[in-house]
PDB file of C-alpha atoms in Angstrom:
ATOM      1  CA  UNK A   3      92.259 -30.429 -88.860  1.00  0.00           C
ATOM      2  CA  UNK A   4      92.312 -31.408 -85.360  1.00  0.00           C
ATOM      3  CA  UNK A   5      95.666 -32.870 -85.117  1.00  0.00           C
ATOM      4  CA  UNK A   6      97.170 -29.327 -85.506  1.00  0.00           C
ATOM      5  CA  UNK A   7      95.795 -28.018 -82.341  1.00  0.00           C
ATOM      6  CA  UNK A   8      96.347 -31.414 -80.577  1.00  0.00           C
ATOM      7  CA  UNK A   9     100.010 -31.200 -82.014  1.00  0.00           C
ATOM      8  CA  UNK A  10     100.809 -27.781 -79.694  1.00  0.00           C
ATOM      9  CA  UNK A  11     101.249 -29.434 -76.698  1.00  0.00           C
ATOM     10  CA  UNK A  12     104.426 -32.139 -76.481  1.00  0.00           C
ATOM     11  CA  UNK A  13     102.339 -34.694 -75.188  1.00  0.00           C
ATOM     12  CA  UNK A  14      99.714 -34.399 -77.959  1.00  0.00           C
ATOM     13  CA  UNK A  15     102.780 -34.896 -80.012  1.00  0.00           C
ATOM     14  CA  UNK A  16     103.785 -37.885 -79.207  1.00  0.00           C
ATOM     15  CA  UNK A  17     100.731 -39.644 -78.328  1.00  0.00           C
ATOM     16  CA  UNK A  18     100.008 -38.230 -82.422  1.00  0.00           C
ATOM     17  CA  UNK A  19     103.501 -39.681 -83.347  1.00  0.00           C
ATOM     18  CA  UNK A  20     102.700 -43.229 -81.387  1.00  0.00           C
ATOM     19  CA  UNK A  21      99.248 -43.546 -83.121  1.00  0.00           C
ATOM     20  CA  UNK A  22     100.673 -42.844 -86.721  1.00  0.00           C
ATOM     21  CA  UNK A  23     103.325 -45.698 -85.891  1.00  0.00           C
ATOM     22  CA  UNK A  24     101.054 -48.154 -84.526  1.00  0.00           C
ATOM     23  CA  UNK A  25      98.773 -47.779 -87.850  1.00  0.00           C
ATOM     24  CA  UNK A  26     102.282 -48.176 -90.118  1.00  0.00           C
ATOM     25  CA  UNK A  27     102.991 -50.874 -88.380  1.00  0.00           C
ATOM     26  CA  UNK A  28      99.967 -53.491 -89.552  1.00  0.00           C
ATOM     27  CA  UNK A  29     100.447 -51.827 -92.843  1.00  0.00           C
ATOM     28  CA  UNK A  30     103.829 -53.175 -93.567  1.00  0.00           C
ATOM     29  CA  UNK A  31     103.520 -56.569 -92.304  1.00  0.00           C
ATOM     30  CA  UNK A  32     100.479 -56.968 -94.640  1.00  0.00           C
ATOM     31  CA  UNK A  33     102.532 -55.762 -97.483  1.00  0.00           C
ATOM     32  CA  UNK A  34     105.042 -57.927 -96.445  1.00  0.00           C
ATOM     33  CA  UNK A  35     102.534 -61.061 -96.350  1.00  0.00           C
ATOM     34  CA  UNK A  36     101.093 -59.702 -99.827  1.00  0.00           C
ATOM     35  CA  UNK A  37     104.578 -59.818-101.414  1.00  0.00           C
ATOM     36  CA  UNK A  38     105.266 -63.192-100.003  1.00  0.00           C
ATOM     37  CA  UNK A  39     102.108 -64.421-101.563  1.00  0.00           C
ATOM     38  CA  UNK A  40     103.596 -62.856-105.168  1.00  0.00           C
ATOM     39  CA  UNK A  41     106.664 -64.930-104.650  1.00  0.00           C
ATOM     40  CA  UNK A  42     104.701 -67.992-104.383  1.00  0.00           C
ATOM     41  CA  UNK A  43     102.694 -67.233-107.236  1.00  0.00           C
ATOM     42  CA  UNK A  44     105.684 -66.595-109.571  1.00  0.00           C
ATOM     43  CA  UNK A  45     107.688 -69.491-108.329  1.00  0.00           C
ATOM     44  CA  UNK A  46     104.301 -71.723-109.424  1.00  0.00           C
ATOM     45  CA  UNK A  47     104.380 -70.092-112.646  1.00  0.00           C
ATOM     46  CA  UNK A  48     107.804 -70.754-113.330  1.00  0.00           C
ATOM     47  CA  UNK A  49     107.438 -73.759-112.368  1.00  0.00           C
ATOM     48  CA  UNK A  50     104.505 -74.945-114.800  1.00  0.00           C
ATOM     49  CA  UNK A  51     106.234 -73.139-117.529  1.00  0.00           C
ATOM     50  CA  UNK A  52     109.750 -75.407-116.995  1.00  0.00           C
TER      51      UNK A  52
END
């Protein structure tokens, strides 16, 4: 893997580090948007079914 030999050097490391966090980041918000789109589905259910 090439992120080993990137990782020796302190810089590599944190420019690694930064990359990995910028690419979490997108992936929580849309899990966030996903699960506020459940919500709104189960609130309509509940809804019909009262």
């Amino acid at each position: 893997m090439p992120d080993r030999v990137e990782a020796e050097s302190p810089e590599a490391k944190r420019f690694l580090t930064a990359m990995r966090g910028l690419l979490a980041v997108p992936k929580s918000e849309i899990s966030k948007k996903i699960a506020r789109k459940r919500k709104k589905r189960v609130r309509q259910k509940t809804a019909k079914t009262q």
